[in-house]
Short mmCIF file of C-alpha atoms and ligand atoms in Angstrom, two decimals:
data_model
loop_
_atom_site.label_atom_id
_atom_site.label_comp_id
_atom_site.label_asym_id
_atom_site.label_seq_id
_atom_site.Cartn_x
_atom_site.Cartn_y
_atom_site.Cartn_z
CA MET T 590 -2.07 -38.76 -22.36
CA THR T 591 -5.61 -37.18 -22.84
CA ALA T 592 -6.81 -33.59 -23.27
CA GLY T 593 -7.30 -32.68 -19.09
CA ALA T 594 -4.84 -35.05 -17.32
CA CYS T 595 -3.17 -31.98 -16.18
CA ARG T 596 -6.18 -30.17 -15.50
CA LEU T 597 -6.05 -27.64 -12.56
CA ARG T 598 -8.97 -28.69 -10.21
CA ALA T 599 -9.29 -25.93 -7.03
CA GLY T 600 -11.03 -26.01 -4.41
CA VAL T 601 -12.84 -23.85 -2.10
CA LEU T 602 -13.70 -24.49 1.23
CA SER T 603 -17.67 -23.51 1.55
CA LEU T 604 -18.58 -23.60 4.78
CA GLN T 605 -19.21 -19.77 5.19
CA GLY T 606 -17.06 -16.54 3.98
CA ASP T 607 -16.31 -14.94 0.55
CA ILE T 608 -16.37 -17.78 -1.36
CA SER T 609 -17.54 -16.70 -4.61
CA GLU T 610 -14.37 -14.00 -4.68
CA HIS T 611 -11.97 -16.91 -4.39
CA ALA T 612 -13.74 -18.65 -7.24
CA GLY T 613 -13.62 -16.64 -9.22
CA ALA T 614 -10.20 -14.83 -8.65
CA LEU T 615 -8.58 -18.66 -8.82
CA ARG T 616 -10.53 -19.13 -12.36
CA GLU T 617 -8.79 -15.70 -13.45
CA ALA T 618 -5.78 -16.61 -12.12
CA GLY T 619 -6.03 -19.85 -14.16
CA ALA T 620 -7.35 -22.85 -12.89
CA ASP T 621 -9.05 -24.51 -14.69
CA ASP T 622 -11.37 -26.10 -12.95
CA VAL T 623 -12.86 -24.30 -9.55
CA VAL T 624 -14.77 -26.65 -6.65
CA ARG T 625 -16.51 -25.66 -3.92
CA VAL T 626 -16.11 -28.43 -1.47
CA ARG T 627 -18.41 -28.80 2.03
CA ARG T 628 -17.55 -32.12 2.75
CA PRO T 629 -14.39 -34.44 2.65
CA ALA T 630 -15.75 -36.42 -0.25
CA GLU T 631 -15.41 -33.58 -2.66
CA LEU T 632 -12.02 -32.96 -1.61
CA ASP T 633 -11.04 -35.47 -3.81
CA GLY T 634 -9.36 -34.43 -7.10
CA VAL T 635 -8.97 -31.45 -5.66
CA ALA T 636 -5.21 -30.36 -6.21
CA ALA T 637 -5.06 -27.60 -4.31
CA LEU T 638 -7.52 -25.59 -1.74
CA VAL T 639 -8.27 -21.77 -0.45
CA LEU T 640 -9.82 -21.39 2.89
CA PRO T 641 -11.95 -17.80 2.56
CA GLY T 642 -12.40 -15.09 5.02
CA GLY T 643 -15.34 -14.76 7.34
CA GLU T 644 -15.45 -16.23 10.37
CA SER T 645 -13.20 -18.23 11.49
CA THR T 646 -15.03 -19.66 15.18
CA THR T 647 -18.10 -20.30 13.13
CA ILE T 648 -15.83 -22.40 10.17
CA GLY T 649 -13.61 -23.93 12.33
CA ARG T 650 -16.76 -25.71 14.74
CA LEU T 651 -18.36 -26.42 11.32
CA LEU T 652 -14.82 -28.08 10.06
CA ALA T 653 -14.75 -30.24 13.13
CA GLU T 654 -18.64 -31.10 12.56
CA TYR T 655 -17.91 -32.34 8.88
CA GLY T 656 -14.96 -33.99 9.71
CA LEU T 657 -13.20 -31.67 6.98
CA ASP T 658 -10.30 -30.53 9.79
CA ILE T 659 -9.02 -34.34 9.62
CA ALA T 660 -9.57 -35.05 5.61
CA ILE T 661 -7.87 -31.33 5.31
CA ARG T 662 -4.73 -32.27 7.77
CA ARG T 663 -4.60 -35.18 5.43
CA ARG T 664 -4.49 -34.11 2.26
CA VAL T 665 -2.16 -31.34 3.52
CA GLY T 666 0.69 -33.93 4.76
CA GLU T 667 0.54 -35.72 1.62
CA GLY T 668 1.41 -32.10 -0.21
CA MET T 669 -2.06 -30.51 -1.29
CA PRO T 670 -1.42 -26.69 -1.00
CA VAL T 671 -3.59 -24.39 0.88
CA PHE T 672 -4.10 -21.05 1.19
CA GLY T 673 -5.86 -19.32 3.81
CA THR T 674 -6.77 -15.79 3.85
CA CYS T 675 -7.71 -14.27 7.16
CA ALA T 676 -10.14 -16.60 8.98
CA GLY T 677 -9.03 -18.93 6.98
CA MET T 678 -5.09 -17.72 8.50
CA ILE T 679 -6.69 -17.92 11.87
CA LEU T 680 -7.73 -21.78 11.59
CA LEU T 681 -4.37 -22.84 9.96
CA ALA T 682 -2.42 -21.48 12.87
CA ASP T 683 -1.26 -23.59 15.43
CA GLU T 684 -2.02 -20.72 17.98
CA VAL T 685 -4.52 -17.58 18.77
CA VAL T 686 -3.66 -15.95 21.19
CA ASP T 687 -6.40 -15.09 24.25
CA PHE T 688 -8.54 -17.20 22.11
CA ALA T 689 -9.41 -20.76 22.31
CA GLN T 690 -10.12 -21.15 18.68
CA PRO T 691 -11.44 -25.21 16.86
CA GLY T 692 -9.04 -24.78 14.06
CA LEU T 693 -6.16 -27.07 11.49
CA GLY T 694 -3.09 -27.23 13.25
CA LEU T 695 -1.16 -26.74 9.75
CA LEU T 696 1.41 -24.00 10.55
CA PRO T 697 3.63 -22.91 12.99
CA VAL T 698 2.58 -19.37 14.11
CA ARG T 699 0.86 -17.41 16.50
CA VAL T 700 -1.35 -14.95 15.66
CA ARG T 701 -3.95 -12.19 16.92
CA ARG T 702 -7.72 -12.27 15.42
CA ASN T 703 -8.98 -8.73 14.89
CA ALA T 704 -5.56 -7.28 15.42
CA TYR T 705 -6.35 -4.36 12.88
CA GLY T 706 -9.83 -3.35 14.85
CA ARG T 707 -13.35 -3.61 13.25
CA GLN T 708 -15.27 -3.66 9.92
CA VAL T 709 -14.86 0.23 9.75
CA ASP T 710 -11.39 -0.35 10.29
CA SER T 711 -10.61 -1.81 6.51
CA PHE T 712 -7.85 0.02 4.71
CA GLU T 713 -6.96 -1.48 1.40
CA VAL T 714 -2.66 -1.04 0.56
CA ARG T 715 -0.02 -1.94 -0.99
CA LEU T 716 2.88 -4.35 -0.04
CA GLU T 717 6.31 -5.79 -1.35
CA ALA T 718 6.58 -9.27 -1.88
CA PRO T 719 9.19 -9.74 -3.92
CA LYS T 720 9.05 -13.55 -3.85
CA VAL T 721 5.33 -13.51 -5.32
CA ALA T 722 5.04 -10.76 -7.65
CA SER T 723 8.25 -7.54 -8.95
CA ALA T 724 5.26 -5.10 -8.35
CA PRO T 725 3.37 -4.53 -4.93
CA ILE T 726 0.44 -6.83 -4.35
CA GLU T 727 -2.78 -5.16 -3.50
CA ALA T 728 -3.96 -6.14 0.09
CA VAL T 729 -7.75 -5.51 1.63
CA PHE T 730 -7.26 -5.78 5.64
CA ILE T 731 -11.10 -6.27 6.90
CA ARG T 732 -11.42 -7.18 11.36
CA ALA T 733 -7.60 -8.92 10.26
CA PRO T 734 -5.58 -10.86 12.01
CA TRP T 735 -1.54 -10.41 12.35
CA VAL T 736 0.77 -12.92 12.81
CA GLU T 737 2.78 -12.64 16.05
CA SER T 738 5.87 -14.83 16.18
CA VAL T 739 6.40 -17.59 13.52
CA GLY T 740 7.85 -21.02 13.90
CA PRO T 741 10.85 -22.35 12.35
CA GLY T 742 11.00 -23.31 8.63
CA VAL T 743 8.17 -20.44 8.37
CA ASP T 744 8.90 -17.80 5.18
CA VAL T 745 8.21 -14.15 5.94
CA LEU T 746 6.82 -12.94 2.06
CA ALA T 747 5.08 -9.93 3.79
CA ARG T 748 4.78 -7.26 6.03
CA TYR T 749 2.96 -4.13 6.80
CA GLU T 750 4.02 -1.64 9.30
CA GLY T 751 6.87 -3.82 10.68
CA ARG T 752 4.01 -6.83 11.61
CA VAL T 753 4.05 -10.29 9.34
CA VAL T 754 0.64 -10.41 6.91
CA LEU T 755 1.83 -13.18 5.06
CA CYS T 756 3.63 -16.15 4.67
CA GLN T 757 4.65 -19.34 3.82
CA GLN T 758 6.01 -22.79 4.65
CA ASP T 759 6.18 -25.29 2.49
CA ARG T 760 2.78 -25.44 0.58
CA VAL T 761 1.23 -23.52 3.31
CA LEU T 762 -0.06 -20.07 2.71
CA ALA T 763 -1.39 -17.67 4.94
CA ALA T 764 -2.84 -14.12 3.93
CA SER T 765 -4.10 -11.19 7.42
CA PHE T 766 -5.94 -9.76 4.60
CA HIS T 767 -8.20 -10.50 0.83
CA PRO T 768 -6.79 -10.15 -2.00
CA GLU T 769 -9.96 -12.06 -3.81
CA LEU T 770 -11.09 -8.45 -3.07
CA THR T 771 -9.02 -6.82 -5.37
CA ARG T 772 -8.04 -6.96 -9.24
CA ASP T 773 -4.77 -7.92 -8.77
CA ARG T 774 -4.28 -12.06 -9.27
CA SER T 775 -1.01 -12.21 -8.42
CA LEU T 776 -0.91 -13.83 -4.91
CA HIS T 777 -3.50 -16.53 -6.46
CA ARG T 778 -0.96 -17.22 -9.21
CA TYR T 779 1.78 -17.53 -6.77
CA PHE T 780 -0.49 -20.13 -4.67
CA LEU T 781 -1.68 -22.33 -7.94
CA SER T 782 2.36 -21.88 -8.87
CA LEU T 783 2.52 -24.87 -5.53
CA ALA T 784 0.43 -26.93 -7.50
CA SER T 785 2.56 -27.77 -10.04
CA ALA T 786 5.75 -27.06 -8.12
N1 LIG D 1243 -12.29 -11.14 11.93
C1 LIG D 1243 -12.52 -12.50 12.12
C2 LIG D 1243 -12.06 -13.52 12.57
O1 LIG D 1243 -11.51 -13.17 13.32
C3 LIG D 1243 -11.73 -12.64 10.24
C4 LIG D 1243 -11.97 -11.26 9.36
C5 LIG D 1243 -12.49 -12.11 8.16
O2 LIG D 1243 -11.44 -13.24 7.41
N2 LIG D 1243 -12.15 -10.95 6.88
O3 LIG D 1243 -12.64 -14.72 11.98
#
């Protein structure tokens, strides 16, 4: 085996949103290489993909326009792990309450957009997520969605005030909050571990 044969290349969907923060977090969490994904061909060689926070309506529209929705669904179907944070969680969800959202439909959950209020209502908390890390993980909520209900086979990894804010089905991971805006890399490490599992 040549050196570099088992290097882990992660991707960040780079249409809109907090892209560089996730790229930095993935590198700190152990990815050897991080690429920006704007077009389907840029998914080639990516072993794990992050869908960042931002504006889910904008990202969803661009996903469809560039044919990235089809490409991402295909790769996830083949086993590529995907991690959606905030707007990214909305894009992964099968159903968005009271909203016709263009998305990926990769996770059987029902989410409510902007459930935690407006930009000024942003807050930071620590969440117990024993499957991810033994110490509580740091989480920043910014106009965040929450999960109203989860379908069969969805594992709830963390709740905040009773609401599901972190969940997983197979290699699809979704967080209401922004782990990349804290210094805590446990969730990005956990995500990358799905690529090597
Ligand atoms: N409120 C945004 C949306 O619905 C998500 C906000 C975020 O990603 N921080 O798309």
